[in-house]
Coordinates of C-alpha atoms (C1' of nucleotides) in Angstrom, one line a residue:
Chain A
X22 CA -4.6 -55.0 -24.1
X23 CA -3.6 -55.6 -27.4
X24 CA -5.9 -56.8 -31.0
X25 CA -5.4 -59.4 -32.0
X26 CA -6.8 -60.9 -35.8
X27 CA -10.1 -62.8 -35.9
X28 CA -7.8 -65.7 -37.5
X29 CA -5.7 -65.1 -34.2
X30 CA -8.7 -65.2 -32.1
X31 CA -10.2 -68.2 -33.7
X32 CA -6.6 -69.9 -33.0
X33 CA -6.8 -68.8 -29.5
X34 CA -10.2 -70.0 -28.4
X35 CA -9.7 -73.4 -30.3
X36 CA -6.9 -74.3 -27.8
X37 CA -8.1 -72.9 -25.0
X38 CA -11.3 -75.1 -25.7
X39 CA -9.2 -77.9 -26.4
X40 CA -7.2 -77.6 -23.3
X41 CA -10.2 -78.1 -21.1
X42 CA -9.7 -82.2 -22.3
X43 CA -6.3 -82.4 -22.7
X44 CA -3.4 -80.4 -21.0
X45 CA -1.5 -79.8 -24.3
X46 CA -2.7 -79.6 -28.0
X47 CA -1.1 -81.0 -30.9
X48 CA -1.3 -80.3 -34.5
X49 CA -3.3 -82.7 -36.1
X50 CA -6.3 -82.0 -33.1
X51 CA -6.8 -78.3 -33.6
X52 CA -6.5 -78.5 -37.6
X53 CA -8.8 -81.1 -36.9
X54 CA -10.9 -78.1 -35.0
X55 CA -10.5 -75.3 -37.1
X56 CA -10.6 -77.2 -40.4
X57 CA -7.2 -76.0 -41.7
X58 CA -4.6 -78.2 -42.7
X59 CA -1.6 -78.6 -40.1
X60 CA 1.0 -76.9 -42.2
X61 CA -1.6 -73.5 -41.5
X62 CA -1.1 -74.9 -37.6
X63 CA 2.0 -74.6 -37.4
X64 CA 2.5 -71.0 -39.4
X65 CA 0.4 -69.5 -36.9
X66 CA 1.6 -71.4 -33.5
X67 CA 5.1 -70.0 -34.5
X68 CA 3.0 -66.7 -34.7
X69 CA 1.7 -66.5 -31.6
X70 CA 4.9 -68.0 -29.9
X71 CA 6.6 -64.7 -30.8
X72 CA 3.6 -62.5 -29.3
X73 CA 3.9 -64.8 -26.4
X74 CA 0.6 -66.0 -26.0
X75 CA 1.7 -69.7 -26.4
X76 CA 4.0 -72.1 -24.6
X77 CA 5.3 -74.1 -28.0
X78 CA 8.4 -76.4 -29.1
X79 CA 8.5 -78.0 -32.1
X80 CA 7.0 -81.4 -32.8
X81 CA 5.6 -81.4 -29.0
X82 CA 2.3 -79.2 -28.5
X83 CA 1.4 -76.2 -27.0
X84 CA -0.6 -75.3 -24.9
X85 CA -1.9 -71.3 -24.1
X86 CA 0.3 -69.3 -21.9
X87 CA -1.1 -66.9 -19.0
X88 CA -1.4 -64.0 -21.4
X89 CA -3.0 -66.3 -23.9
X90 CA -5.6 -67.6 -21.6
X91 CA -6.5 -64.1 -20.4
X92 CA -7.3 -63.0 -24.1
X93 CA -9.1 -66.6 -24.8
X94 CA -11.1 -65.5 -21.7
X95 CA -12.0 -61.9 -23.4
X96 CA -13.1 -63.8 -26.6
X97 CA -15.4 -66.2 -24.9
X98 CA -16.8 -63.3 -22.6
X99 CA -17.3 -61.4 -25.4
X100 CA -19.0 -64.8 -27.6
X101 CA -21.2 -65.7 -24.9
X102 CA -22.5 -62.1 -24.4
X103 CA -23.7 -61.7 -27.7
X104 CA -25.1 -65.4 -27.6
X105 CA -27.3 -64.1 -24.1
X106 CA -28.1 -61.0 -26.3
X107 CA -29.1 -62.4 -29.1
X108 CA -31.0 -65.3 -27.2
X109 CA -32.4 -63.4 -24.8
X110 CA -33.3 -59.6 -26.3
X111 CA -33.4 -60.7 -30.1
X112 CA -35.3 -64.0 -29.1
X113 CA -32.8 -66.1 -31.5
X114 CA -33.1 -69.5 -30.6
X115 CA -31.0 -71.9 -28.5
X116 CA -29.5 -73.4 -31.7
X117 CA -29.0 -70.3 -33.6
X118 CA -26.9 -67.8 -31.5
X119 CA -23.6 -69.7 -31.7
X120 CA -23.0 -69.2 -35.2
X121 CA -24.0 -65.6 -35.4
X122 CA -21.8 -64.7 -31.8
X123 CA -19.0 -66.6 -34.0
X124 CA -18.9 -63.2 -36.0
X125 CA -20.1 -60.5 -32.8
X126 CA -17.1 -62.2 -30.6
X127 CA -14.4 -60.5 -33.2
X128 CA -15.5 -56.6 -32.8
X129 CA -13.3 -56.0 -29.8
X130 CA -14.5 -53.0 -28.3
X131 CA -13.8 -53.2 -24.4
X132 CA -16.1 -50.1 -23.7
X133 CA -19.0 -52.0 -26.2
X134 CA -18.8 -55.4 -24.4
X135 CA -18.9 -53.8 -20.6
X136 CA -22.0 -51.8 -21.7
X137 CA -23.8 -54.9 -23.3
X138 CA -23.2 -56.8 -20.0
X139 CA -24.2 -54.1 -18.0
X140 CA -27.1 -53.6 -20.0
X141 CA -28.4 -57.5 -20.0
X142 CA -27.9 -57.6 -16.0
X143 CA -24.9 -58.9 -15.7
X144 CA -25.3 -62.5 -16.6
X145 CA -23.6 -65.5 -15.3
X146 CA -24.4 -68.1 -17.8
X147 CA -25.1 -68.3 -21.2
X148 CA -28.0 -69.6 -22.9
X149 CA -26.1 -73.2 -22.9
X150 CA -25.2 -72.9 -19.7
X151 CA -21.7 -72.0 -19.6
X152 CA -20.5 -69.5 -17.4
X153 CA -19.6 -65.8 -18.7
X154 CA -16.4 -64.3 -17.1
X155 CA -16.4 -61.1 -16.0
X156 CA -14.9 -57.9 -17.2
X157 CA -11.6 -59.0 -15.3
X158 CA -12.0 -62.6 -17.2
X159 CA -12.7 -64.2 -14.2
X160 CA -14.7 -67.0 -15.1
X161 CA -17.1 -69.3 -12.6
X162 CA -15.0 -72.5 -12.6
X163 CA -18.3 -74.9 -12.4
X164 CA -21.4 -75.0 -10.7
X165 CA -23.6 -77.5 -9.3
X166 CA -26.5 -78.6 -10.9
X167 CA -29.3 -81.1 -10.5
X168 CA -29.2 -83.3 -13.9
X169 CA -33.1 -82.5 -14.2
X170 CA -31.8 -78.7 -14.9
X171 CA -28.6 -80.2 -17.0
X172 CA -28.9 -78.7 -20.8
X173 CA -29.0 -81.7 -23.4
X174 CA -25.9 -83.5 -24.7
X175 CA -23.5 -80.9 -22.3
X176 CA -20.9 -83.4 -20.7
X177 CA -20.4 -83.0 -16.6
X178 CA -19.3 -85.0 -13.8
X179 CA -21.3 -86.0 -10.5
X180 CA -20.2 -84.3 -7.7
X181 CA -22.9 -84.7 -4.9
X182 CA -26.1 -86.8 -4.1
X183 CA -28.4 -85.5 -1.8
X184 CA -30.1 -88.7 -0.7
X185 CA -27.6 -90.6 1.4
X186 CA -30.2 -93.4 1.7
X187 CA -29.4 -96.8 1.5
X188 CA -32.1 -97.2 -1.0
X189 CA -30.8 -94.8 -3.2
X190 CA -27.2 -96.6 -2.7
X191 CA -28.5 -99.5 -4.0
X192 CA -30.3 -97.8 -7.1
X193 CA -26.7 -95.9 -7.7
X194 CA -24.8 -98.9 -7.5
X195 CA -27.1 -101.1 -9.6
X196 CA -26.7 -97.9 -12.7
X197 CA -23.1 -97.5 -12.1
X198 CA -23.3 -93.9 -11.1
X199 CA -21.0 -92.3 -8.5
X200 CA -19.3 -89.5 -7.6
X201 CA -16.8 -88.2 -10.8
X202 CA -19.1 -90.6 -13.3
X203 CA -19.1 -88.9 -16.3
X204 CA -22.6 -88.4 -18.2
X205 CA -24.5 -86.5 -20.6
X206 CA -28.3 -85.9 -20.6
X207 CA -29.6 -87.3 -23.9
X208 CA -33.3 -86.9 -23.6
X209 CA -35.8 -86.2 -21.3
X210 CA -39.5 -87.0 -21.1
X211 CA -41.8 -84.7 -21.2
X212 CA -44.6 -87.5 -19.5
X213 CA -43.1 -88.2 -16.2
X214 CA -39.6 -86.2 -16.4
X215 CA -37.6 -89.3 -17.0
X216 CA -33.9 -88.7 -18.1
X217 CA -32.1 -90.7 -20.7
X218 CA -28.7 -90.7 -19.5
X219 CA -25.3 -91.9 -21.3
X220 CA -22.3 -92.7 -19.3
X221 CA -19.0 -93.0 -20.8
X222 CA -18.6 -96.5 -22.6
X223 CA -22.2 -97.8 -21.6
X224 CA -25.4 -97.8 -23.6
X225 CA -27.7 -95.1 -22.2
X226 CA -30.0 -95.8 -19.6
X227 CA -33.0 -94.2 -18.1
X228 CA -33.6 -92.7 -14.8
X229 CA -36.8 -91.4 -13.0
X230 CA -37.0 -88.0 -11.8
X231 CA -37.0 -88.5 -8.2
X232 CA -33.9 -90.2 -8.7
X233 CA -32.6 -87.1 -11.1
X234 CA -33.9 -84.9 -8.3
X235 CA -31.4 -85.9 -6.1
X236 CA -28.3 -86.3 -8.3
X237 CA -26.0 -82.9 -8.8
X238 CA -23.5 -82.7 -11.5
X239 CA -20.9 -80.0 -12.8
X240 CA -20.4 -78.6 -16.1
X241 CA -17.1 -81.2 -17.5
X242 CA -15.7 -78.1 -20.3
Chain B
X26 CA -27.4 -61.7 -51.6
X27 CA -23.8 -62.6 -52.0
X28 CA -21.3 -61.5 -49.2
X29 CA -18.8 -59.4 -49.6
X30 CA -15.1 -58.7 -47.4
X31 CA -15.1 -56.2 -45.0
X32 CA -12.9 -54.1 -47.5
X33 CA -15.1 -54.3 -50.3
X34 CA -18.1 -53.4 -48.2
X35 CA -16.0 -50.3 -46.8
X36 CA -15.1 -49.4 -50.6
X37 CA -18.9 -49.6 -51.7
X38 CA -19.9 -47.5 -48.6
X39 CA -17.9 -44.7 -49.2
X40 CA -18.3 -44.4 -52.7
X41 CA -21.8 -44.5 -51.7
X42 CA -21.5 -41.4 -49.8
X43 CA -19.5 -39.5 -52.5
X44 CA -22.0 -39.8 -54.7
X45 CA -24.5 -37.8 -53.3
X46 CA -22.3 -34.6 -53.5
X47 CA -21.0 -35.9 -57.3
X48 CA -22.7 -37.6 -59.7
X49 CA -19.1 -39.5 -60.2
X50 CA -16.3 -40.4 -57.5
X51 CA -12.7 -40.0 -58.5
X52 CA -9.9 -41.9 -57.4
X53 CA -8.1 -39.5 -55.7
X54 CA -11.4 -38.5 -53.5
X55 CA -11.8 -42.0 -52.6
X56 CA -8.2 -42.5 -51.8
X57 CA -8.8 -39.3 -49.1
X58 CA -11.7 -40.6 -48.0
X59 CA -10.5 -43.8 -47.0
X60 CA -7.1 -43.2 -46.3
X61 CA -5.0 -45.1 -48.5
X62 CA -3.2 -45.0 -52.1
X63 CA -5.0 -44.1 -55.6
X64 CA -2.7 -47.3 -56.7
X65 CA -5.3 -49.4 -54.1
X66 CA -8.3 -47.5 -55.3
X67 CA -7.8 -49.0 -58.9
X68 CA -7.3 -52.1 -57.9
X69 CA -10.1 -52.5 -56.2
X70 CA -12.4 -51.0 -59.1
X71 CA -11.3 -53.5 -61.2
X72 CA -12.4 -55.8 -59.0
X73 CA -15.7 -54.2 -58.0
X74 CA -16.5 -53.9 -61.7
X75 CA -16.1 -58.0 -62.5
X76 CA -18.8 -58.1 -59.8
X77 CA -20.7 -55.9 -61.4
X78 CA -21.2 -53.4 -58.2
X79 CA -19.9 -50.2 -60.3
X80 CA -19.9 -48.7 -63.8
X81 CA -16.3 -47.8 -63.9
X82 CA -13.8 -46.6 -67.0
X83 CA -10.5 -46.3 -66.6
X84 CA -9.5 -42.8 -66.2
X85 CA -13.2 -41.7 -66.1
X86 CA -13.7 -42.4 -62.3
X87 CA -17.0 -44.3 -61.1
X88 CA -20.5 -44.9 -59.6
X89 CA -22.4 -47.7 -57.9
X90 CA -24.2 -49.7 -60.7
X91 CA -28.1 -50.4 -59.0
X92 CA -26.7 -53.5 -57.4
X93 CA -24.0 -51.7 -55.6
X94 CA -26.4 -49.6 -54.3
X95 CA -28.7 -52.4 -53.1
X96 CA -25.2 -53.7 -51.4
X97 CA -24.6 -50.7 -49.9
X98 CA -28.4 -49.6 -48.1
X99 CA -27.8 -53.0 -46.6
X100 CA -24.5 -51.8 -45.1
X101 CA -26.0 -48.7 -43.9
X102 CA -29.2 -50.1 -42.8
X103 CA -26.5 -52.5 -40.1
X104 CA -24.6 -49.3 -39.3
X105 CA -27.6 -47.1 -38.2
X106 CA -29.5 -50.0 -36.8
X107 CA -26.0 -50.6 -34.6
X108 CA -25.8 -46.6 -33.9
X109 CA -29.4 -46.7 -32.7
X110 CA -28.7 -49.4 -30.2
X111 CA -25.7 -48.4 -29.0
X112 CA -27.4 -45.1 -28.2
X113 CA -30.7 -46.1 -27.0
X114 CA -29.9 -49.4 -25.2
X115 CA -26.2 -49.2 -24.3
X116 CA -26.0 -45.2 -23.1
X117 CA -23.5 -44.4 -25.4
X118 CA -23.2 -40.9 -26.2
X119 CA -24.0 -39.4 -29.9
X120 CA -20.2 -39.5 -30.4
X121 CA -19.1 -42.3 -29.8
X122 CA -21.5 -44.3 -31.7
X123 CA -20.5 -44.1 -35.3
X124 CA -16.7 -45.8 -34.5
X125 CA -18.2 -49.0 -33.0
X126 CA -20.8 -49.3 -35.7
X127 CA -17.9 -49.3 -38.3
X128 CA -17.0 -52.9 -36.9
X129 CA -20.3 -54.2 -36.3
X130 CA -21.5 -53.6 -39.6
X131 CA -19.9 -55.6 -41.6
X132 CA -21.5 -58.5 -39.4
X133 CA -23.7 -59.5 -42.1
X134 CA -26.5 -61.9 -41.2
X135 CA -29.9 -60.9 -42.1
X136 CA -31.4 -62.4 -39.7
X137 CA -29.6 -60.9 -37.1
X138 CA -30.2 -57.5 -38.3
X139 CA -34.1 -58.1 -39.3
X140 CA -34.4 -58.9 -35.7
X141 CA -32.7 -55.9 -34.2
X142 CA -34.3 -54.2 -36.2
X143 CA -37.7 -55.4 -34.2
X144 CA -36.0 -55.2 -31.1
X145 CA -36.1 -51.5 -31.3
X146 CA -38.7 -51.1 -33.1
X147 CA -38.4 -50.3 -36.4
X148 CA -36.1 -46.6 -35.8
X149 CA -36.3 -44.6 -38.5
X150 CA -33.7 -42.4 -37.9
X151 CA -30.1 -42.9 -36.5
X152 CA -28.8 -41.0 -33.4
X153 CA -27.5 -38.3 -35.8
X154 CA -31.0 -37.8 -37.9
X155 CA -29.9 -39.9 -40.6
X156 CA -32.4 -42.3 -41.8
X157 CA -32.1 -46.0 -41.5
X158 CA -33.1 -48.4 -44.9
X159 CA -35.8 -50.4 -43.9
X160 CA -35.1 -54.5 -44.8
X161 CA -35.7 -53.9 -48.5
X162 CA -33.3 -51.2 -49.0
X163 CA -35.9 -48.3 -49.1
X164 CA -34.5 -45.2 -47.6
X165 CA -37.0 -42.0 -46.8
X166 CA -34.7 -39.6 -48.9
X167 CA -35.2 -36.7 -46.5
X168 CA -37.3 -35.3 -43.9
X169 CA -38.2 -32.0 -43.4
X170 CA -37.3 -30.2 -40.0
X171 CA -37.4 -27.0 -38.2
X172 CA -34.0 -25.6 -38.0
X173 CA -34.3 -25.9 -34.1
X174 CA -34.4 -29.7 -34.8
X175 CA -31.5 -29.7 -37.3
X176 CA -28.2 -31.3 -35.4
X177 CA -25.2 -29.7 -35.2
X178 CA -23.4 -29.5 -38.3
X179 CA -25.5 -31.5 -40.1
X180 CA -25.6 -30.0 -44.0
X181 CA -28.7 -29.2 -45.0
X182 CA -30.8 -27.7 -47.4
X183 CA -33.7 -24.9 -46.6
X184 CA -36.9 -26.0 -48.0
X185 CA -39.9 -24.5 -46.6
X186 CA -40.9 -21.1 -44.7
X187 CA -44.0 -21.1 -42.8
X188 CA -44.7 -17.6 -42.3
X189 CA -44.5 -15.6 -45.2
X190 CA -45.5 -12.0 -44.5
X191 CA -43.1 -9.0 -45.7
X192 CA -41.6 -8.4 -42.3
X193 CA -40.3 -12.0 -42.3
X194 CA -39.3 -12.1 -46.1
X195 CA -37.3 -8.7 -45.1
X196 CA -35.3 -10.3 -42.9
X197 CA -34.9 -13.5 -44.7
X198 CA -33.5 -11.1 -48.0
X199 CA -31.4 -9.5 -45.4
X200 CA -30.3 -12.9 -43.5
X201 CA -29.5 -13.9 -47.2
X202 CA -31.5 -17.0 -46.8
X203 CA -34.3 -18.7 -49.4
X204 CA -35.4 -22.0 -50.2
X205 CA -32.4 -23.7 -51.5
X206 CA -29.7 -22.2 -48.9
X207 CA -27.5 -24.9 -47.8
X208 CA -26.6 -24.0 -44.4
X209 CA -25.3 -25.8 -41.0
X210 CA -26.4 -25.5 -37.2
X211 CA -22.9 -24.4 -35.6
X212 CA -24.6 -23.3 -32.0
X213 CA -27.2 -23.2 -30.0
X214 CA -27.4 -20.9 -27.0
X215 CA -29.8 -22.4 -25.0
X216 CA -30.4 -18.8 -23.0
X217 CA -32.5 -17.3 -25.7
X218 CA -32.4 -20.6 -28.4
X219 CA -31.4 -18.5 -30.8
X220 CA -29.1 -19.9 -33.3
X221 CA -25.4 -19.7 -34.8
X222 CA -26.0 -20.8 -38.4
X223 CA -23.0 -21.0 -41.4
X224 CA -24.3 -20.5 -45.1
X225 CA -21.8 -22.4 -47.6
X226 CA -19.0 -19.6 -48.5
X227 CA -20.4 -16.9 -45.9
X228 CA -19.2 -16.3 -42.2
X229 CA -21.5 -17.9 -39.6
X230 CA -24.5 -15.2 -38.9
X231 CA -27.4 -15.4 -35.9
X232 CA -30.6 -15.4 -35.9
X233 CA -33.8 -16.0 -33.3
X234 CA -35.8 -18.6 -32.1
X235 CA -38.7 -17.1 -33.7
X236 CA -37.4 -17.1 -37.1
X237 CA -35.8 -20.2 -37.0
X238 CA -38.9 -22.2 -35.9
X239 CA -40.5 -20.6 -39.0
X240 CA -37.6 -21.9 -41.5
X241 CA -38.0 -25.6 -42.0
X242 CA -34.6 -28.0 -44.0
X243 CA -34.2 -31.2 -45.5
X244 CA -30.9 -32.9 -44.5
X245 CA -28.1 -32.7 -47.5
X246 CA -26.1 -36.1 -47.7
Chain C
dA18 C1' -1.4 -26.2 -79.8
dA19 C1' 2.6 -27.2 -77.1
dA20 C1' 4.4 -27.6 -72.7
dT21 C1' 3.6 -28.5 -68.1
dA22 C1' 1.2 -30.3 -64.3
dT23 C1' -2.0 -33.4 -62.3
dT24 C1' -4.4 -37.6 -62.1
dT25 C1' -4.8 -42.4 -62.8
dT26 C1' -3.1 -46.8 -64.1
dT27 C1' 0.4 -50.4 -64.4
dA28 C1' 4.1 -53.1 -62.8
dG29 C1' 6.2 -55.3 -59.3
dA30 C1' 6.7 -56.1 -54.1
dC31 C1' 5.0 -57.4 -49.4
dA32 C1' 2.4 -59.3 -45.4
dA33 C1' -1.3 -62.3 -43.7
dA34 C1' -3.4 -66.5 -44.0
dC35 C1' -4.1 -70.1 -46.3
dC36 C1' -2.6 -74.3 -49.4
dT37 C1' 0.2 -78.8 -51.5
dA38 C1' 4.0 -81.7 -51.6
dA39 C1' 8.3 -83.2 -49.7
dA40 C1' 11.4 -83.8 -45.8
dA41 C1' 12.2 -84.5 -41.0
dA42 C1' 11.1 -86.1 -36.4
dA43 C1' 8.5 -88.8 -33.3
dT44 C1' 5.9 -92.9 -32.4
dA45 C1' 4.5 -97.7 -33.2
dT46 C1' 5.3 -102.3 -34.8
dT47 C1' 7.5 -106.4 -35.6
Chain D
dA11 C1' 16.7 -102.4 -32.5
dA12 C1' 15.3 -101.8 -37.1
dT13 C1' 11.6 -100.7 -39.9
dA14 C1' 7.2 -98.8 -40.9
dT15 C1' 3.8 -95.5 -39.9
dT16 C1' 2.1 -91.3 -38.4
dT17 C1' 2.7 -86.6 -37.2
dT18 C1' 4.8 -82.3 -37.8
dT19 C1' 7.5 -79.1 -40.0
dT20 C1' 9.7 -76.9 -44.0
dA21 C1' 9.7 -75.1 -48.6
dG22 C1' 7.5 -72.9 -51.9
dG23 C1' 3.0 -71.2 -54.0
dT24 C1' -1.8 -68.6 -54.0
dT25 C1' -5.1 -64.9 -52.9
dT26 C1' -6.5 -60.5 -50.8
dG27 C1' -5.5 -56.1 -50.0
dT28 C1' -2.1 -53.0 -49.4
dC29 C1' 2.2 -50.3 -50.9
dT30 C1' 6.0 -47.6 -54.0
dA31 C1' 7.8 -46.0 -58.2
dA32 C1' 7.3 -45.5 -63.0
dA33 C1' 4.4 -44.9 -67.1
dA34 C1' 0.3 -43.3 -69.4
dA35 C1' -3.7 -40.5 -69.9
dT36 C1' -6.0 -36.3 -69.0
dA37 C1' -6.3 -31.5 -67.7
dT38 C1' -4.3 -26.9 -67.4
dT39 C1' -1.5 -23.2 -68.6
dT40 C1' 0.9 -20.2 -71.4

DNA sequence: AAATATTTTTAGACAAACCTAAAAAATATT
DNA sequence: AATATTTTTTAGGTTTGTCTAAAAATATTT
């Protein structure tokens, strides 16, 4: 595979990241993202149009191409790595690593970043919780979580309730959660693992944990 | 301490390094030893100068001023610390090392490196013997070892004999070697551990395990 | 010490990645 | 549908780090 610049890189991962909302990017959004100005956006997008790695027509978007996805795949295996590293062997905290795996993500030895997963046990999710792909950039689409075990502020959709109950129906209904509601964790109590919950275009509510318990969610990236 | 591009920090390395053979770099050596034109050399004096990293007259070639030094034992602490891990923890063999390190280093948080630094507890020495700047810049200048501990090709300077009766003064006059000799390790022939050694401007000689575990060297950099 | 050779610097050019300001295209409003 | 607004692109400029070719300074040779 090819190298690519870190200012190429940077470009990359901002629309693949920006994808995951939208299908295509537009100017304004990833200068937006990268703090450039657009003029800079659209100097590089004609870039990588003649490398191939983006899909791109003037005055309409763009969006990453399969080539472009598979190197925007590399970078974040390669980001999240050093994040598990430093998190995990270098005891960085939570809030630390991103900015320092900002830099690590740009050396781009292949050999380097097998090793280093090999060498922290292969790991499928980084310290925030997003998944790692592999070597081949296969990358775990989403995985099922119970919103006790949800990181703060990390959107995700519910996808299963375990509790069928009419009870618990009820309790659902009355909060206005359901399958594909849309949430984030905002807080969570320490005293009796209550959840402070925020669902799209409502004020944030609260939730016990035996209700949390039996509520599953997936990672919305 | 300020931050520096990843070209000025490759310029202040290497002129780092040329120093300790010369008192004072030229251009033309620093063009070779970085591969490009005395044209960019100059250029990037002039530069280096304004920031007060070397003493530098045209025509009269250059050093590292005391804060271009400080600059660069922080680049070659990150580059040893980076050797030692990819050694130690990632199984990468002595050769391979030093390439990967040249990218890494010039990732330059401090806290990043203090902490690897602790993760691996505080090496003194790289993979090749070299010895690593601790986090104030403080270097052990050299080490004394016995030339069966001396890596291969390594310059280095004789500095102590342990035995010093006339039958092994005899045959260090004859070997041509005294305190001072700058010699290298070519060989070792693990059969009998004896020794292929090269003395600067001579043709490689032999000698036994037994004198060479009486001659002791300080590395030559 | 004058002539020749080498080294170093200057002058001017180029690519990458950014910028500002103006022009063009697309979108929204009335 | 015509106009106004917003978005995007173009045109031209800046900085960093490189280059080539020519000029200047230093070193070597005779």
């Amino acid at each position: 595979m090819l190298n690519y610049s870190t200012s190429e890189e940077n470009y990359i991962k901002a629309i693949f990241h920006l994808q995951h909302t939208d299908g295509t990017v537009t100017t304004n959004e990833l200068a937006a993202e990268l703090k450039t100005k657009p003029a800079s956006i659209t100097d590089m997008m004609k870039k990588l149009k003649t490398k191939k790695l983006v899909h791109y027509q003037a005055y309409h978007g763009f969006r990453l191409s399969p080539d472009g996805k598979k190197v925007a795949l590399g970078i974040i295996r390669r980001h999240r790595l050093w994040e598990y590293f430093l998190a995990e062997k270098l005891k960085f905290s939570w809030e630390e690593v991103h900015a320092v795996a900002e830099d690590l993500e740009h050396v781009s030895s292949k050999k380097l970043i097998d090793k280093l997963d090999e060498f922290l046990g292969f790991p499928r999710f980084d310290p925030h919780g997003d998944p790692i792909p592999d070597m081949h950039g296969r990358i775990e689409t989403s995985r099922q979580v119970c919103l006790q075990d949800l990181p703060l502020n990390k959107p995700a959709v519910v996808s299963h309730v375990s509790d069928q109950s009419n009870e618990m129906l009820e309790l659902l209904g009355h909060k206005k959660i359901g399958i594909g509601t849309r949430l984030e964790v905002k807080r969570k109590f320490n005293f009796d693992n209550s959840l402070e919950i925020k669902i799209r275009q409502q004020s944030p509510i609260n939730i016990s944990e035996q209700l949390s318990k039996n509520i599953f969610a997936k990672y919305d990236e």
